[in-house]
Coordinates of C-alpha atoms and ligand atoms in Angstrom, one line a residue:
Chain A
X1 CA 111.2 136.1 120.0
X2 CA 110.3 132.7 121.3
X3 CA 110.9 129.8 118.9
X4 CA 107.8 127.9 119.9
X5 CA 106.0 128.5 116.6
X6 CA 109.2 127.6 114.6
X7 CA 109.3 124.3 116.4
X8 CA 105.6 123.6 116.0
X9 CA 105.9 124.2 112.2
X10 CA 109.1 122.2 112.0
X11 CA 107.5 119.3 113.9
X12 CA 104.3 119.6 111.8
X13 CA 102.2 120.1 114.8
X14 CA 99.2 121.6 113.1
X15 CA 97.0 122.2 116.2
X16 CA 99.7 123.8 118.2
X17 CA 101.0 126.0 115.3
X18 CA 97.5 127.4 114.6
X19 CA 96.8 128.0 118.3
X20 CA 100.2 129.8 118.6
X21 CA 99.5 132.0 115.7
X22 CA 96.2 133.1 117.2
X23 CA 97.9 133.7 120.6
X24 CA 100.7 135.7 119.0
X25 CA 98.3 137.9 117.1
X26 CA 96.4 138.6 120.3
X27 CA 99.7 139.4 122.1
X28 CA 100.4 142.0 119.5
X29 CA 103.0 140.3 117.2
X30 CA 102.7 141.5 113.6
X31 CA 101.6 139.3 110.7
X32 CA 105.1 139.7 109.3
X33 CA 106.8 138.5 112.5
X34 CA 104.5 135.5 112.6
X35 CA 105.0 134.6 108.9
X36 CA 108.7 134.9 109.4
X37 CA 108.7 132.4 112.2
X38 CA 106.6 130.0 110.1
X39 CA 109.0 130.5 107.3
X40 CA 111.9 129.5 109.5
X41 CA 109.9 126.4 110.5
X42 CA 109.3 125.6 106.9
X43 CA 113.0 125.9 106.2
X44 CA 113.6 123.2 108.8
X45 CA 111.0 121.0 107.2
X46 CA 112.8 121.5 103.9
X47 CA 116.1 120.6 105.5
X48 CA 114.7 117.5 107.1
X49 CA 113.2 116.5 103.7
X50 CA 116.5 117.0 102.0
X51 CA 118.2 114.8 104.7
X52 CA 115.6 112.0 104.2
X53 CA 114.1 112.5 107.7
X54 CA 110.9 113.8 106.2
X55 CA 109.0 112.5 103.3
X56 CA 106.8 114.0 100.6
X57 CA 103.7 113.7 102.7
X58 CA 105.5 115.8 105.4
X59 CA 106.2 118.5 102.9
X60 CA 102.6 118.5 102.0
X61 CA 101.5 118.6 105.6
X62 CA 103.7 121.7 106.1
X63 CA 102.1 123.2 103.1
X64 CA 98.7 122.6 104.6
X65 CA 99.7 124.1 108.0
X66 CA 101.2 127.1 106.3
X67 CA 98.0 127.6 104.3
X68 CA 96.0 127.5 107.6
X69 CA 98.4 130.1 109.1
X70 CA 98.0 132.4 106.1
X71 CA 94.3 132.2 106.4
X72 CA 94.5 133.5 110.0
X73 CA 97.1 136.2 109.4
X74 CA 96.1 137.5 105.9
X75 CA 93.5 140.0 107.3
X76 CA 96.3 141.5 109.4
X77 CA 98.6 142.3 106.5
X78 CA 98.5 145.8 105.0
X79 CA 96.5 145.5 101.7
X80 CA 99.2 145.8 99.0
X81 CA 101.8 143.6 100.7
X82 CA 100.8 140.2 99.4
X83 CA 101.1 141.6 95.9
X84 CA 104.6 143.0 96.6
X85 CA 107.2 140.3 96.0
X86 CA 109.1 139.5 92.8
X87 CA 106.6 138.1 90.3
X88 CA 106.9 134.6 89.0
X89 CA 104.7 132.9 86.4
X90 CA 104.3 129.2 87.1
X91 CA 102.5 126.4 85.4
X92 CA 102.6 122.8 84.2
X93 CA 103.2 122.6 80.5
X94 CA 100.5 121.7 77.9
X95 CA 99.5 118.0 77.9
X96 CA 100.7 117.4 81.4
X97 CA 98.5 117.5 84.5
X98 CA 101.1 116.6 87.1
X99 CA 101.0 119.4 89.7
X100 CA 102.1 118.1 93.1
X101 CA 105.7 119.2 92.6
X102 CA 104.7 122.6 91.1
X103 CA 102.4 123.3 94.0
X104 CA 105.1 122.5 96.5
X105 CA 107.5 124.8 94.7
X106 CA 104.9 127.5 94.5
X107 CA 104.1 127.2 98.1
X108 CA 107.8 127.4 99.1
X109 CA 108.3 130.4 96.9
X110 CA 105.3 132.2 98.4
X111 CA 106.5 131.4 101.9
X112 CA 109.7 133.3 101.2
X113 CA 107.8 136.3 99.8
X114 CA 107.6 135.7 96.0
X115 CA 104.4 136.7 94.2
X116 CA 103.7 133.6 92.3
X117 CA 101.0 133.6 89.6
X118 CA 100.1 130.0 89.2
X119 CA 98.5 129.2 85.8
X120 CA 97.7 125.7 86.8
X121 CA 98.2 122.6 84.7
X122 CA 98.0 121.8 80.9
X123 CA 99.1 125.3 80.1
X124 CA 99.5 126.0 76.4
X125 CA 102.6 128.0 75.4
X126 CA 100.6 131.0 74.3
X127 CA 99.1 131.3 77.8
X128 CA 102.5 131.6 79.3
X129 CA 103.3 134.4 76.9
X130 CA 100.0 136.1 77.5
X131 CA 100.5 136.0 81.3
X132 CA 104.0 137.4 81.0
X133 CA 102.7 140.3 78.9
X134 CA 99.8 141.0 81.3
X135 CA 101.8 140.9 84.5
X136 CA 105.2 142.1 83.4
X137 CA 106.7 139.1 85.2
X138 CA 110.3 138.4 84.3
X139 CA 110.7 134.9 85.8
X140 CA 108.9 131.9 84.3
X141 CA 108.8 128.5 86.1
X142 CA 107.6 125.5 84.0
X143 CA 106.9 122.1 85.4
X144 CA 107.0 119.0 83.3
X145 CA 106.8 115.3 84.2
X146 CA 105.9 113.7 80.8
X147 CA 108.8 113.4 78.5
X148 CA 106.8 113.8 75.4
X149 CA 105.5 117.2 76.5
X150 CA 109.0 118.7 76.5
X151 CA 108.5 119.9 72.9
X152 CA 105.9 122.3 74.1
X153 CA 108.4 123.9 76.5
X154 CA 110.7 124.5 73.5
X155 CA 107.7 126.2 71.9
X156 CA 107.4 128.6 74.9
X157 CA 111.0 129.6 74.6
X158 CA 110.7 130.0 70.8
X159 CA 107.6 132.2 71.3
X160 CA 109.5 134.3 73.8
X161 CA 112.1 134.9 71.1
X162 CA 109.5 135.6 68.5
X163 CA 107.7 138.2 70.7
X164 CA 111.0 139.9 71.6
X165 CA 110.6 138.9 75.3
X166 CA 113.4 136.4 75.5
X167 CA 116.0 138.7 77.0
X168 CA 113.7 139.9 79.7
X169 CA 112.5 136.6 81.0
X170 CA 114.4 133.9 82.8
X171 CA 113.0 130.4 82.2
X172 CA 113.4 127.8 84.9
X173 CA 112.4 124.2 84.3
X174 CA 111.4 121.6 87.0
X175 CA 110.1 118.1 87.2
X176 CA 111.0 114.5 87.0
X177 CA 112.7 114.3 83.6
X178 CA 114.5 117.6 83.4
X179 CA 118.3 117.7 83.0
X180 CA 121.1 119.6 81.3
X181 CA 120.2 118.0 77.9
X182 CA 116.6 119.1 78.2
X183 CA 117.6 122.6 79.3
X184 CA 119.7 122.9 76.2
X185 CA 117.2 121.4 73.9
X186 CA 114.4 123.7 75.1
X187 CA 116.6 126.8 75.4
X188 CA 115.6 127.3 79.0
X189 CA 118.0 129.0 81.5
X190 CA 118.0 126.8 84.5
X191 CA 116.5 123.5 85.7
X192 CA 115.9 121.8 89.1
X193 CA 114.6 118.3 90.0
X194 CA 114.0 119.2 93.6
X195 CA 112.3 122.0 95.4
X196 CA 115.2 123.1 97.5
X197 CA 117.5 123.6 94.5
X198 CA 114.6 125.3 92.6
X199 CA 114.1 127.7 95.5
X200 CA 117.8 128.6 95.5
X201 CA 117.7 129.3 91.8
X202 CA 114.7 131.6 92.0
X203 CA 116.3 133.5 94.9
X204 CA 119.5 133.9 93.0
X205 CA 117.7 135.1 89.9
X206 CA 115.7 137.6 91.9
X207 CA 118.8 138.9 93.7
X208 CA 120.6 139.4 90.4
X209 CA 117.6 141.2 88.9
X210 CA 117.5 143.5 91.9
X211 CA 121.1 144.3 91.6
X212 CA 120.7 145.2 87.9
X213 CA 117.8 147.5 88.8
Chain B
X1 CA 108.4 75.1 72.7
X2 CA 107.9 77.8 75.2
X3 CA 104.4 79.3 74.7
X4 CA 103.8 82.7 76.2
X5 CA 102.2 81.4 79.4
X6 CA 105.0 79.0 80.2
X7 CA 107.6 81.6 79.5
X8 CA 106.1 83.9 82.2
X9 CA 105.7 81.0 84.6
X10 CA 109.4 80.1 84.0
X11 CA 110.4 83.8 84.7
X12 CA 108.4 83.8 87.9
X13 CA 110.1 80.6 89.0
X14 CA 113.5 81.9 88.0
X15 CA 114.0 79.2 85.3
X16 CA 115.7 79.8 82.0
X17 CA 113.6 80.9 79.0
X18 CA 114.2 80.6 75.3
X19 CA 113.2 84.3 74.6
X20 CA 113.1 87.5 76.6
X21 CA 109.6 87.5 78.3
X22 CA 107.7 90.6 77.5
X23 CA 104.7 92.4 78.9
X24 CA 103.0 95.8 79.2
X25 CA 101.1 96.9 82.3
X26 CA 98.7 99.1 80.4
X27 CA 98.0 99.8 76.7
X28 CA 96.0 102.9 75.9
X29 CA 93.4 102.6 73.2
X30 CA 94.9 105.6 71.4
X31 CA 98.2 103.7 70.9
X32 CA 96.3 100.7 69.4
X33 CA 94.3 102.9 67.2
X34 CA 97.4 104.7 65.9
X35 CA 99.3 101.5 65.3
X36 CA 96.5 99.6 63.6
X37 CA 94.8 102.5 62.0
X38 CA 91.5 101.4 63.3
X39 CA 88.5 103.5 64.5
X40 CA 87.6 101.6 67.6
X41 CA 89.4 99.2 69.9
X42 CA 87.9 95.9 71.0
X43 CA 89.2 92.4 71.8
X44 CA 90.3 91.6 68.2
X45 CA 92.3 94.8 67.8
X46 CA 94.0 94.4 71.2
X47 CA 94.8 90.8 70.3
X48 CA 96.4 91.9 67.0
X49 CA 98.3 94.6 68.8
X50 CA 99.7 92.3 71.5
X51 CA 100.7 89.8 68.8
X52 CA 102.4 92.5 66.8
X53 CA 104.5 93.5 69.8
X54 CA 105.3 89.9 70.6
X55 CA 104.1 90.2 74.2
X56 CA 103.6 87.2 76.5
X57 CA 101.3 88.9 79.0
X58 CA 97.9 90.4 78.7
X59 CA 97.2 92.8 81.5
X60 CA 93.6 93.6 82.3
X61 CA 92.8 96.8 84.1
X62 CA 89.5 97.3 85.9
X63 CA 86.8 99.8 84.8
X64 CA 84.9 101.4 87.5
X65 CA 81.4 102.9 87.3
X66 CA 82.9 106.0 89.0
X67 CA 86.6 106.0 89.7
X68 CA 86.1 108.4 92.6
X69 CA 83.9 106.1 94.6
X70 CA 84.9 102.7 96.0
X71 CA 82.5 100.4 94.2
X72 CA 80.8 97.1 95.0
X73 CA 82.8 94.2 93.8
X74 CA 80.1 93.2 91.3
X75 CA 80.3 96.6 89.6
X76 CA 83.9 96.3 88.5
X77 CA 84.6 95.0 84.9
X78 CA 87.8 93.6 83.4
X79 CA 86.9 93.8 79.8
X80 CA 86.8 90.6 77.8
X81 CA 88.5 88.8 80.7
X82 CA 86.9 85.4 80.0
X83 CA 87.9 85.5 76.3
X84 CA 91.5 86.5 77.2
X85 CA 91.7 83.6 79.7
X86 CA 90.0 81.0 77.6
X87 CA 90.9 81.8 74.0
X88 CA 94.4 83.2 74.0
X89 CA 97.9 81.8 74.9
X90 CA 99.0 84.7 77.1
X91 CA 99.7 84.8 80.7
X92 CA 96.8 86.8 82.1
X93 CA 97.3 89.4 84.8
X94 CA 94.4 91.4 86.4
X95 CA 95.3 94.7 88.0
X96 CA 93.7 95.7 91.3
X97 CA 94.2 99.1 92.9
X98 CA 95.8 99.6 96.3
X99 CA 95.0 102.0 99.1
X100 CA 97.0 104.9 97.7
X101 CA 95.2 104.7 94.4
X102 CA 91.8 104.7 96.1
X103 CA 92.8 107.3 98.6
X104 CA 94.1 109.7 96.0
X105 CA 91.1 109.2 93.8
X106 CA 88.5 109.5 96.5
X107 CA 90.0 112.2 98.6
X108 CA 92.7 114.0 96.4
X109 CA 96.4 113.9 96.9
X110 CA 96.8 116.4 99.7
X111 CA 93.9 115.1 101.8
X112 CA 95.0 111.5 101.4
X113 CA 98.7 112.2 102.2
X114 CA 97.8 114.2 105.3
X115 CA 95.3 111.6 106.6
X116 CA 97.8 109.8 108.8
X117 CA 98.5 113.0 110.7
X118 CA 95.0 114.5 110.7
X119 CA 92.6 111.5 110.8
X120 CA 94.3 108.2 111.4
X121 CA 90.9 106.6 112.1
X122 CA 89.6 107.5 108.6
X123 CA 92.8 106.1 107.1
X124 CA 92.4 102.8 109.0
X125 CA 88.8 102.7 107.7
X126 CA 89.9 103.3 104.1
X127 CA 92.6 100.6 104.4
X128 CA 90.0 98.1 105.7
X129 CA 87.6 98.9 102.9
X130 CA 90.2 98.5 100.1
X131 CA 91.5 95.3 101.7
X132 CA 88.0 93.8 101.8
X133 CA 87.3 94.8 98.2
X134 CA 90.6 93.4 97.0
X135 CA 90.2 90.1 98.8
X136 CA 86.7 89.7 97.4
X137 CA 87.8 90.6 93.9
X138 CA 90.8 88.3 93.8
X139 CA 88.6 85.4 94.8
X140 CA 86.3 86.2 91.9
X141 CA 89.2 86.7 89.5
X142 CA 90.9 83.4 90.5
X143 CA 87.6 81.6 90.0
X144 CA 87.6 82.9 86.4
X145 CA 91.0 81.5 85.7
X146 CA 93.3 84.5 85.9
X147 CA 96.9 83.5 86.2
X148 CA 98.2 86.5 88.2
X149 CA 97.1 89.5 90.1
X150 CA 99.0 92.8 90.3
X151 CA 98.3 95.0 93.3
X152 CA 99.1 98.4 91.7
X153 CA 99.7 101.3 94.0
X154 CA 101.9 104.3 93.4
X155 CA 103.4 104.6 96.9
X156 CA 106.6 106.4 95.6
X157 CA 107.9 109.0 93.3
X158 CA 111.4 109.5 91.9
X159 CA 112.9 110.7 95.2
X160 CA 111.5 108.0 97.4
X161 CA 108.3 106.9 99.3
X162 CA 105.4 109.4 99.2
X163 CA 105.0 108.8 102.9
X164 CA 107.6 107.6 105.5
X165 CA 108.3 104.0 106.2
X166 CA 106.9 104.3 109.7
X167 CA 103.4 105.1 108.4
X168 CA 103.9 102.5 105.6
X169 CA 104.6 99.9 108.2
X170 CA 101.8 100.9 110.5
X171 CA 99.0 101.0 108.0
X172 CA 99.9 99.8 104.5
X173 CA 102.3 96.9 104.8
X174 CA 100.2 94.9 107.2
X175 CA 97.2 95.3 104.9
X176 CA 99.3 94.2 101.9
X177 CA 100.4 91.2 103.8
X178 CA 96.8 90.2 104.6
X179 CA 95.8 90.7 101.0
X180 CA 98.7 88.7 99.7
X181 CA 98.0 85.8 102.0
X182 CA 94.4 85.5 100.8
X183 CA 95.2 86.1 97.2
X184 CA 98.1 83.8 97.0
X185 CA 96.0 81.2 98.8
X186 CA 93.8 81.1 95.7
X187 CA 96.8 79.7 93.7
X188 CA 97.5 82.8 91.6
X189 CA 100.8 84.6 91.2
X190 CA 100.9 88.0 93.0
X191 CA 103.0 91.0 91.8
X192 CA 103.2 94.5 93.2
X193 CA 103.5 97.6 91.1
X194 CA 104.5 101.1 92.1
X195 CA 106.1 103.9 90.2
X196 CA 109.1 105.7 91.6
X197 CA 111.7 104.7 94.2
X198 CA 110.4 102.3 96.8
X199 CA 113.8 100.6 97.5
X200 CA 113.2 101.3 101.2
X201 CA 110.4 98.8 101.5
X202 CA 111.4 96.1 99.1
X203 CA 112.5 93.9 102.0
X204 CA 109.0 94.2 103.5
X205 CA 107.5 93.3 100.1
X206 CA 109.7 90.2 99.9
X207 CA 108.8 89.2 103.5
X208 CA 105.2 89.5 102.5
X209 CA 105.9 87.0 99.7
X210 CA 105.3 89.0 96.5
X211 CA 106.7 87.1 93.6
X212 CA 107.4 90.0 91.3
X213 CA 107.7 93.8 91.1
X214 CA 106.7 95.9 88.2
X215 CA 108.2 99.2 87.1
X216 CA 111.9 99.3 87.9
X217 CA 112.5 102.9 87.0
X218 CA 116.3 103.5 86.7
X219 CA 115.7 107.2 86.6
X220 CA 114.0 107.0 90.0
X221 CA 117.0 105.3 91.5
X222 CA 115.8 101.7 91.0
X223 CA 118.9 100.1 89.8
X224 CA 117.8 96.9 88.1
X225 CA 121.2 95.3 88.2
X226 CA 121.6 95.9 91.9
X227 CA 118.1 94.8 92.6
X228 CA 118.7 91.6 90.6
X229 CA 121.9 91.0 92.5
X230 CA 120.3 91.6 95.9
X231 CA 116.9 90.0 95.4
X232 CA 117.1 88.2 92.0
X233 CA 116.4 84.8 93.6
X234 CA 113.3 86.0 95.4
X235 CA 111.7 88.5 93.0
X236 CA 110.9 88.5 89.3
X237 CA 111.7 92.0 88.0
X238 CA 109.4 93.4 85.3
X239 CA 109.8 96.6 83.4
X240 CA 112.8 99.0 83.4
X241 CA 112.4 100.5 79.9
X242 CA 111.8 104.3 80.2
X243 CA 110.8 106.8 77.6
X244 CA 114.4 108.2 77.7
X245 CA 115.6 104.7 76.7
X246 CA 113.4 104.9 73.6
X247 CA 114.6 108.4 72.7
X248 CA 118.3 107.5 73.3
X249 CA 118.0 104.2 71.4
X250 CA 118.0 106.3 68.2
X251 CA 121.8 106.1 68.7
X252 CA 122.9 102.7 67.4
X253 CA 125.6 102.4 70.2
X254 CA 123.0 103.0 72.9
X255 CA 120.6 100.7 71.2
X256 CA 123.1 97.8 71.2
X257 CA 124.1 98.5 74.8
X258 CA 120.5 98.4 75.7
X259 CA 119.9 95.1 74.0
X260 CA 123.0 93.6 75.6
X261 CA 121.9 94.8 79.1
X262 CA 118.4 93.3 78.6
X263 CA 119.9 90.0 77.5
X264 CA 122.2 90.0 80.5
X265 CA 119.3 90.6 82.8
X266 CA 117.4 87.8 81.1
X267 CA 120.3 85.4 81.3
X268 CA 120.1 85.6 85.1
X269 CA 116.5 84.5 85.0
X270 CA 113.5 86.1 86.7
X271 CA 113.2 89.0 84.3
X272 CA 110.3 90.3 82.2
X273 CA 110.9 93.2 79.8
X274 CA 108.4 96.0 79.5
X275 CA 108.1 99.8 79.8
X276 CA 107.8 101.4 83.2
X277 CA 104.9 103.6 82.2
X278 CA 102.9 101.4 80.0
X279 CA 102.0 102.5 76.4
X280 CA 100.3 105.8 76.3
X281 CA 99.7 108.4 73.6
X282 CA 102.9 110.0 72.5
X283 CA 105.2 107.1 73.2
X284 CA 107.7 106.1 70.5
X285 CA 106.1 102.8 69.6
X286 CA 108.2 102.3 66.5
X287 CA 111.3 102.3 68.5
X288 CA 109.8 100.0 71.2
X289 CA 108.8 97.5 68.6
X290 CA 112.3 97.6 67.2
X291 CA 113.8 96.8 70.6
X292 CA 111.3 94.0 71.2
X293 CA 112.0 92.4 67.9
X294 CA 115.7 92.8 68.0
X295 CA 116.2 91.5 71.6
X296 CA 114.7 88.2 70.7
Ligands
B12_301 C1 101.6 111.1 91.1 C2 101.8 110.7 89.6 C3 100.7 110.9 88.7 C4 99.4 111.5 89.2 C5 99.5 113.0 89.1 C6 98.7 113.7 90.2 C7 99.0 115.2 90.3 N1 98.0 116.0 90.6 O1 100.1 115.7 90.1 C8 98.4 110.9 88.1 C9 97.8 109.6 88.6 C10 97.2 111.8 87.7 C11 99.3 110.6 87.0 C12 98.9 110.5 85.6 C13 99.8 110.2 84.6 N2 101.1 109.8 84.7 CO1 102.1 110.0 86.3 N3 103.2 109.9 87.8 C14 103.0 110.2 89.1 C15 104.3 109.9 90.0 C16 104.0 108.6 90.7 C17 104.7 110.9 91.0 C18 104.9 112.3 90.5 C19 104.9 113.3 91.6 O2 103.9 113.9 92.0 N4 106.0 113.4 92.3 C20 106.1 114.2 93.5 C21 106.6 115.6 93.2 C22 106.8 116.4 94.5 O3 107.9 115.5 92.5 P1 108.2 116.2 91.2 O4 107.0 116.4 90.4 O5 109.4 115.7 90.6 O6 108.5 117.7 91.7 C23 109.7 118.0 92.4 C24 110.8 118.5 91.6 O7 110.8 118.0 90.3 C25 110.7 120.0 91.6 N5 109.8 120.7 90.7 C26 108.6 120.3 90.2 N6 108.0 121.2 89.4 C27 108.9 122.2 89.4 C28 108.8 123.4 88.7 C29 109.9 124.3 88.8 C30 109.8 125.6 88.0 C31 111.0 124.0 89.6 C32 112.2 124.9 89.7 C33 111.1 122.8 90.3 C34 110.0 121.9 90.2 O8 110.2 120.2 92.9 C35 109.4 119.2 93.4 C36 109.6 118.9 94.8 O9 110.9 118.4 95.1 C37 105.4 109.7 88.8 C38 106.5 108.7 89.2 C39 107.8 109.4 89.4 N7 108.8 108.6 89.3 O10 107.9 110.6 89.6 C40 104.5 109.3 87.6 C41 105.0 109.6 86.2 C42 105.5 111.1 86.2 N8 103.7 109.5 85.4 C43 103.9 109.0 84.3 C44 102.9 108.8 83.3 C45 103.3 108.1 82.0 C46 101.5 109.2 83.6 C47 100.4 109.1 82.6 C48 100.6 109.3 81.1 C49 99.8 107.6 82.9 C50 98.9 107.1 81.9 N9 99.3 105.9 81.4 O11 97.8 107.6 81.7 C51 99.3 110.1 83.2 C52 99.5 111.4 82.5 C53 98.4 112.4 82.8 C54 98.8 113.7 82.2 N10 98.3 114.1 81.1 O12 99.7 114.4 82.8 C55 105.4 108.7 84.0 C56 106.1 109.7 83.1 C57 107.0 108.9 82.1 C58 107.7 109.9 81.2 N11 109.0 110.1 81.4 O13 107.1 110.6 80.4 C59 106.0 108.6 85.5 C60 107.4 109.0 85.6 C61 105.7 107.2 86.0 C62 106.4 106.0 85.2 N12 106.3 104.9 85.7 O14 107.1 106.1 84.2 N13 100.6 110.5 87.4

């Protein structure tokens, strides 16, 4: 496997990345192989971001390129595949419309194969519960940037308890104000203030769930 | 002996003041309504509110006919500006938006932030338009007697700049410098506001000549003490109260530490106290007033 596509993704060279994807499809590489190369490129982007070489706009650029790639390769996937990965419900809590961070995390999770159901922003606690019931998802990601919306996250966790779902669902918080104190106050299981750490947590949870199964 | 306006002028000139200067960048109508128990908010209600908090600054934000379209200068309104300037003792700041603000509102976050890579010409065009608008507006505002202008532009978030310093220096910093030159030339004080952590370009902002910075968010890695030590003689620092300060100040020990830190910052001159976020619905106003009253 040549690493030209990995490099184009890592260097955020949109034109070249999209052209390479088309070439590779023509040359007979599978959609999986192509997405895997892109994922490796995205990983490098993530690293460079963590090291302060790349900035938020670069992460967003990589998200955009990845979206373009997915548009090209999606028709080449077997039908059920995109629905396959571990399900995660994701959303920004009620009262809060900040979604830049949530979208990045969602994109990174999708790029490593999770099936993320994004409920959007300003999501009332009841909607989270409804989505969990409907989809059977056992991981819940909640994004919050406004400190005074934290109470609503506690409500989500309380509702999980009331409906008997608490033991089946892992709750991960993310966003500007979250910390150990807020994790404890809301009763959530994990928290992350950056996407890389968030991704690690989700991977770990998913691994453990697989083991238990 | 130090009326509000002089107190802020003194802070900007790094002279001692007899009381901690205070100001809020924005005050939501909902907060005024809740505090005063009034049904609608006009000039009188705002005046009473600002008095009740003991603020020295009135900050006037622009209203646009359509916030998603860059307007003609004549279509922008700063409510009751003439009354605030003529009839009240406060230092008057008018807020004008920067390129990030306009870019995000007119194009959306993603499209704006990917513009340097995808369409540098459109970015250059946007920069030019906003610059022309701001220069024209500041001329008009200065003519109406405003004391200061804040170029408000969220170029950062808690982990750093939204876009790298290279792009900042290619497009945004030169434009800020041109705006500053024309605005300061009208004899008004010029401040810069951004959320988040913009440490990386503070030296650029100083070189441009900005007299003050607003929103020194300690939770975003903007250490107000370090900043004061490094740049205290060149910059007036305004802000630094976060909503977590308000929550934690329920603890008397934290409350007293906070007051002491504020007094220390103030004793070194060139400091204005205020929240980083402005006053929006849900903020613990009672606690904030307590801090404002106690700190003196
Ligand atoms: C951009 C921005 C906005 C934009 C949001 C646009 C959008 N579509 O998201 C706009 C202009 C709309 C906005 C509005 C407001 N904002 Co605002 N905003 C910001 C700003 C500048 C950056 C936030 C951001 O996008 N960061 C970039 C992303 C990538 O970072 P992030 O969200 O932290 O996400 C990362 C991690 O946290 C993590 N992550 C995120 N989500 C999740 C989820 C999970 C599950 C996991 C694991 C990880 C994870 O991964 C991400 C990538 O590393 C911050 C300043 C700051 N210091 O952060 C203020 C800030 C968050 N805003 C603030 C405020 C007060 C407001 C307003 C109330 C302003 C007002 N006066 O009206 C409104 C509220 C609107 C509402 N109801 O939500 C305050 C919040 C204060 C507080 N502690 O409560 C801040 C801190 C600014 C300040 N000066 O104090 N805002």
